[in-house]
Coordinates of C-alpha atoms in Angstrom, one line a residue:
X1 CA 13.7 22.0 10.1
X2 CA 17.1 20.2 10.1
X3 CA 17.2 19.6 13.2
X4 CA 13.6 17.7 13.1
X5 CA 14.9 15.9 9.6
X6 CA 18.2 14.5 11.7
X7 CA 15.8 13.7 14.5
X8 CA 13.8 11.2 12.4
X9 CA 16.5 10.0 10.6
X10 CA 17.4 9.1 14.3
X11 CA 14.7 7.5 15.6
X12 CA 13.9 5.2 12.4
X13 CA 17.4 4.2 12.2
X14 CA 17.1 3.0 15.6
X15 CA 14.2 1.0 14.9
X16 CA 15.2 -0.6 11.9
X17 CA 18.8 -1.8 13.6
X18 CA 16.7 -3.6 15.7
X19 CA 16.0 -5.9 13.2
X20 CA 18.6 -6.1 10.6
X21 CA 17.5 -7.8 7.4
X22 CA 13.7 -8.5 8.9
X23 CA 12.3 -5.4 7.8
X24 CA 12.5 -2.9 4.8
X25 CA 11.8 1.0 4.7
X26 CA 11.4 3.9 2.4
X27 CA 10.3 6.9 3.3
X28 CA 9.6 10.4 1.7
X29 CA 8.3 13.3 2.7
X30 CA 7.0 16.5 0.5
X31 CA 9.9 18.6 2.2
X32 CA 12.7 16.8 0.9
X33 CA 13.1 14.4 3.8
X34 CA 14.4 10.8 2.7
X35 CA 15.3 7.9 4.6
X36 CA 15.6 4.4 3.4
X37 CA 16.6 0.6 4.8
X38 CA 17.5 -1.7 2.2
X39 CA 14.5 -0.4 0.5
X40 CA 15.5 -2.1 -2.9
X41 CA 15.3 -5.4 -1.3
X42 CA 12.7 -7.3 -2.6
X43 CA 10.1 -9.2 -0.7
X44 CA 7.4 -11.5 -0.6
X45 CA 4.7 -8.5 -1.7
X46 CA 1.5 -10.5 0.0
X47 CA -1.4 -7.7 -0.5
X48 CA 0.5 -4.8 -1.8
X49 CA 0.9 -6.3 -4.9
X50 CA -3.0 -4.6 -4.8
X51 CA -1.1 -1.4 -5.8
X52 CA 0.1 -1.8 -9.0
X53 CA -3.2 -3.6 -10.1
X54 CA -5.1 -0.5 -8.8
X55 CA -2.5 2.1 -11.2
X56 CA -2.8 -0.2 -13.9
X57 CA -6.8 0.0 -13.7
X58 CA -6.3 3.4 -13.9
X59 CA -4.1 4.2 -16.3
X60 CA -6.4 2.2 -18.5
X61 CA -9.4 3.8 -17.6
X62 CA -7.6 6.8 -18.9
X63 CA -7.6 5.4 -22.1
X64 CA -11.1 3.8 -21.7
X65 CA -13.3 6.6 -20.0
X66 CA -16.4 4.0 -19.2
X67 CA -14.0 0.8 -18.6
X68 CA -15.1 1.0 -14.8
X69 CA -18.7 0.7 -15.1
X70 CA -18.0 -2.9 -17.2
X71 CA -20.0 -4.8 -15.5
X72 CA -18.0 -8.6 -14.4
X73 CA -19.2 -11.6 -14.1
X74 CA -17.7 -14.8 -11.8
X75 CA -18.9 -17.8 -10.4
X76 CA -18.6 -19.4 -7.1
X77 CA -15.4 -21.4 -8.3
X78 CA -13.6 -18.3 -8.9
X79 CA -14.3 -17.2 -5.5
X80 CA -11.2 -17.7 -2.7
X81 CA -10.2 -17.2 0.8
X82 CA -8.4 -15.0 3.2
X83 CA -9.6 -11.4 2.9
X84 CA -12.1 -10.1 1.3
X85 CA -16.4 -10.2 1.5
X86 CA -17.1 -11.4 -1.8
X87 CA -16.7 -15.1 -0.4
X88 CA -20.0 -13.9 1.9
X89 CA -22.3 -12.1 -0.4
X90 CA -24.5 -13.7 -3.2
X91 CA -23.9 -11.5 -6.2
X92 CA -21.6 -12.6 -8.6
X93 CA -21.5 -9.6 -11.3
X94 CA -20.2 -6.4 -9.7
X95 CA -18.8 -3.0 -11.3
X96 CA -15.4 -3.3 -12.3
X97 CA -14.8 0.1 -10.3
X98 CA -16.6 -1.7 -6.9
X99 CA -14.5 -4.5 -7.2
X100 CA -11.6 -2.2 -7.4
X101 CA -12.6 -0.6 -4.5
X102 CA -13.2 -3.9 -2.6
X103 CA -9.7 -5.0 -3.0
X104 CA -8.3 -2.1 -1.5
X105 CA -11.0 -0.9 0.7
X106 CA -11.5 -4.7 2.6
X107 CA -8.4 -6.4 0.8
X108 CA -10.6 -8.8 -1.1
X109 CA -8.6 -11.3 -2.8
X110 CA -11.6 -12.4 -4.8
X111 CA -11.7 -8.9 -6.1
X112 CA -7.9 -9.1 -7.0
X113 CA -8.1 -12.3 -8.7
X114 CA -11.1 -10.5 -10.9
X115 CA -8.9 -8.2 -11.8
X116 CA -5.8 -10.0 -13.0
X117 CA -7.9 -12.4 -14.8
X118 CA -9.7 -9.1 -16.4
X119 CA -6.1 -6.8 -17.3
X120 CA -4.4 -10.0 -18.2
X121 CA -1.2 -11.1 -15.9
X122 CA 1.1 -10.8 -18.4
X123 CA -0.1 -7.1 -19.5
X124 CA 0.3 -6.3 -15.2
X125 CA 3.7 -7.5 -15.5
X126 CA 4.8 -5.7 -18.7
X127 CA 3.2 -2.2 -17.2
X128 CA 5.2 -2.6 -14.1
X129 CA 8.3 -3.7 -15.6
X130 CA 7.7 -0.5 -18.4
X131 CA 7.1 1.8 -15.4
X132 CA 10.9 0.4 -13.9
X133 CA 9.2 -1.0 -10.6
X134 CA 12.2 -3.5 -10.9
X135 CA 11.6 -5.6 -7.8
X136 CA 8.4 -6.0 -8.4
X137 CA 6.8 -9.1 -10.1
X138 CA 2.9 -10.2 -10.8
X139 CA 3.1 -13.9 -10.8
X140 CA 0.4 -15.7 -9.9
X141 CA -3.1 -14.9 -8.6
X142 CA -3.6 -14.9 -4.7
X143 CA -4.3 -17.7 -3.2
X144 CA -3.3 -20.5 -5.8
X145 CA -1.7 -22.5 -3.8
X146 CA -1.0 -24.8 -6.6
X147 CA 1.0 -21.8 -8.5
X148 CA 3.4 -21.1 -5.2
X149 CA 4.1 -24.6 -5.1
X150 CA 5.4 -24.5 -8.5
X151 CA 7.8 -21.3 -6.7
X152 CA 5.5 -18.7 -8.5
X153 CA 5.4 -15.7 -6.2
X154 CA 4.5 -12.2 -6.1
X155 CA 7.3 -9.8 -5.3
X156 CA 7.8 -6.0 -4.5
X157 CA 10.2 -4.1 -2.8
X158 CA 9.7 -1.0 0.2
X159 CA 11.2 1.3 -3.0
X160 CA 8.5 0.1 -5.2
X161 CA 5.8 0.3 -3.2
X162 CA 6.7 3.9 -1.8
X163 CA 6.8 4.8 -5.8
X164 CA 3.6 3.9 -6.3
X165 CA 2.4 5.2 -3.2
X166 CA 3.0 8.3 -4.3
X167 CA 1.6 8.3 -7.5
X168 CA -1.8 7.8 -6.4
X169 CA -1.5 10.8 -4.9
X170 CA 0.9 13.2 -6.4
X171 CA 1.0 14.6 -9.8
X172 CA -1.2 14.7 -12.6
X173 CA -1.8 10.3 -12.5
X174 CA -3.4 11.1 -8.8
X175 CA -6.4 9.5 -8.4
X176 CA -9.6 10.7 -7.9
X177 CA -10.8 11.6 -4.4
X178 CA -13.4 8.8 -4.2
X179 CA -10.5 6.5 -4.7
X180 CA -8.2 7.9 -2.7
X181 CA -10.6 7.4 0.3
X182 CA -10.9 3.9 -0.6
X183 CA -7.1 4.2 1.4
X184 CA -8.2 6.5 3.8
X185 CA -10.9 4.4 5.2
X186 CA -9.9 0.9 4.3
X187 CA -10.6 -1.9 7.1
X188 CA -7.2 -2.4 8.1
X189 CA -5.6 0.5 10.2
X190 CA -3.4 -1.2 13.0
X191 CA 0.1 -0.6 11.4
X192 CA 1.2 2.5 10.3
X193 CA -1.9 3.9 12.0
X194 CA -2.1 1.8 14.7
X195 CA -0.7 4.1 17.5
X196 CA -3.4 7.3 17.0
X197 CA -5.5 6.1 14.3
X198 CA -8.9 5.8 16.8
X199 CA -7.6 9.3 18.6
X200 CA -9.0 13.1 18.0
X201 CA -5.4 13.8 15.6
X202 CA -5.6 15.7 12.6
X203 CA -2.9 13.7 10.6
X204 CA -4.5 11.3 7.9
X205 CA -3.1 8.3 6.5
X206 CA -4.0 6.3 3.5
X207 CA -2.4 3.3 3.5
X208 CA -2.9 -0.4 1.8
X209 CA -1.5 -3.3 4.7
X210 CA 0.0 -7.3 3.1
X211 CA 0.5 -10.0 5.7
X212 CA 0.9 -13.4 5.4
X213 CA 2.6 -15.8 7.6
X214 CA 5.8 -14.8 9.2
X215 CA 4.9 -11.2 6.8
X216 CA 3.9 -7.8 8.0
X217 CA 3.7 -5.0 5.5
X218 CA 2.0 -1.0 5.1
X219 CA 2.5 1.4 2.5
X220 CA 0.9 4.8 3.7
X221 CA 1.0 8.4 2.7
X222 CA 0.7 10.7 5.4
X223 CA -1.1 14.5 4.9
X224 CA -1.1 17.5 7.3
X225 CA -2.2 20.7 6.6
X226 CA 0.5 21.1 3.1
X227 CA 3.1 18.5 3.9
X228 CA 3.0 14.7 3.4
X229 CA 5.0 11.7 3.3
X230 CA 4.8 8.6 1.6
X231 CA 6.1 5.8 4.0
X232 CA 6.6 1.7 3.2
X233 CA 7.4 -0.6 6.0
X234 CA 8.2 -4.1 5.3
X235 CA 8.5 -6.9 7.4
X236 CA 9.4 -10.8 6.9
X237 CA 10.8 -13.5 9.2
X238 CA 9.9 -12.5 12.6
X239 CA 9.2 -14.8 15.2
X240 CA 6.8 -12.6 17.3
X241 CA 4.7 -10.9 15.1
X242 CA 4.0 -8.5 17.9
X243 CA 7.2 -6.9 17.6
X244 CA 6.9 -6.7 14.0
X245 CA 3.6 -5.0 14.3
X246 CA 5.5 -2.8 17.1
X247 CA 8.2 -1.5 14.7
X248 CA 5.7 -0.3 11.7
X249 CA 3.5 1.2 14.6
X250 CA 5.8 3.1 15.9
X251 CA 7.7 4.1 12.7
X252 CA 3.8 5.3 12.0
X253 CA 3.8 7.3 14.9
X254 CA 7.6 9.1 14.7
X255 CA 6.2 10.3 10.9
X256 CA 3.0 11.8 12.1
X257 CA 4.4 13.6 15.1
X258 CA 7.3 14.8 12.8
X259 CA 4.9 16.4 10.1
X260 CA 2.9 18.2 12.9
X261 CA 6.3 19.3 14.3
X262 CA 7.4 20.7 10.7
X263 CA 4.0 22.3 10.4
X264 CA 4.6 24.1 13.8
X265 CA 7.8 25.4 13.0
X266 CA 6.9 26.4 9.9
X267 CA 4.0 28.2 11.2
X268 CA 6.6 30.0 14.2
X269 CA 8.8 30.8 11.6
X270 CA 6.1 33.2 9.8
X271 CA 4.9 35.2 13.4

């Protein structure tokens, strides 16, 4: 098992010195494996700022057993670009748990936007700030492009994002299985996944991707057989998005065959 741990630690610290201050990473793994790279660094969060808004919703339905079948309402100028399906379809009044599962299933910013407006911005930011995500900030909506001119951006950091990562699946604030696969099957599976995700491999990821320009990011936890890992790659700055997309694949790729490794000498260990 140590040997395996110091292997890892190896091989992302190779990838990562690649790049210097490009790219961010925190990793942990249910077996006490921990690796980070200026993990408390924060970054432009693009679509992973999804992940507080979906523990949020949560934690309030907690408190509010039917708040997810309120049913909300929009019109077409609440409607915006980039991700998402709601910009295709023709209804406009959608269960608050469906538009939930749009913005992390598809990424639809629409979705997100409903959902600020709905919790309240400020209320987002004073949950995250109470829960001690401390580089993470909910400023404006997505896509208001006259907010991030006035320098109002949304921020979160690898550390963060691994946090709450793990919280949607570890512990008694999990989520729900029906949620969880919103994760597990979401449209977006060429990072952390990218490497085996179309293959016969019994490792499964649930991860939420962020990109904008010159930005790669994917926050995944990893499951096989008992042992997991919750793993945050970000990226910013890179001229070739290629080898951006290169270094969370294959940082994807050295976690899953490590937690099949650990499984197998785990298993040897019993014979």
């Amino acid at each position: 098992m140590v040997v395996l741990n110091d292997q890892l630690h190896k091989d992302l610290m190779k990838i990562v010195r690649l790049h210097e201050d490009q790219i961010s990473v925190a990793a942990e793994g249910s077996d006490g494996f921990s690796f980070t790279y200026q993990a408390g660094m924060p970054m432009v969060s693009a679509s992973l700022i999804k992940l507080p808004i979906l523990l949020y919703a949560f934690k309030e339905r907690d408190r509010y057993k039917k708040l997810f079948e309120h049913v909300v309402r929009f019109d077409d100028q609440q409607i915006v670009g980039g991700s998402g399906v709601l910009q295709i379809l023709s209804s406009r009044e959608w269960k608050l748990s469906d538009l939930l599962a749009l913005m992390i299933n598809v990424s639809d910013n629409t979705a997100t936007n409903l959902m600020i407006d709905f919790f309240g911005i400020s209320n987002l930011q004073k949950w995250v700030r109470d829960q001690g995500f401390l580089e993470t900030k909910i400023e404006r909506k997505l896509m208001d492009e006259a907010a991030q001119k006035e320098g109002q951006t949304n921020w979160i950091s690898a550390r963060d994002a691994n946090r709450m990562i793990q919280q949607l699946f570890i512990g008694s604030g999990a989520l729900p299985k029906e949620a969880q696969s919103w994760l597990l099957k979401q449209q977006f599976r060429y990072k952390l996944p990218g490497l085996f995700d179309e293959k016969d491999q019994p490792v499964a990821v649930y991860n939420k991707t962020g990109e904008m320009e010159a930005i790669d990011h994917d926050a995944g936890f990893f499951v096989y057989q008992k042992h997991s890992m919750a793993v945050t790659v970000m990226t910013s700055g890179f001229l070739n998005r290629q080898a951006a997309l290169f270094a969370i694949q294959n940082i994807g790729m050295h976690v899953q065959n490590y937690l099949i490794n650990v499984a197998q000498a785990q298993t040897e260990s019993l014979e």
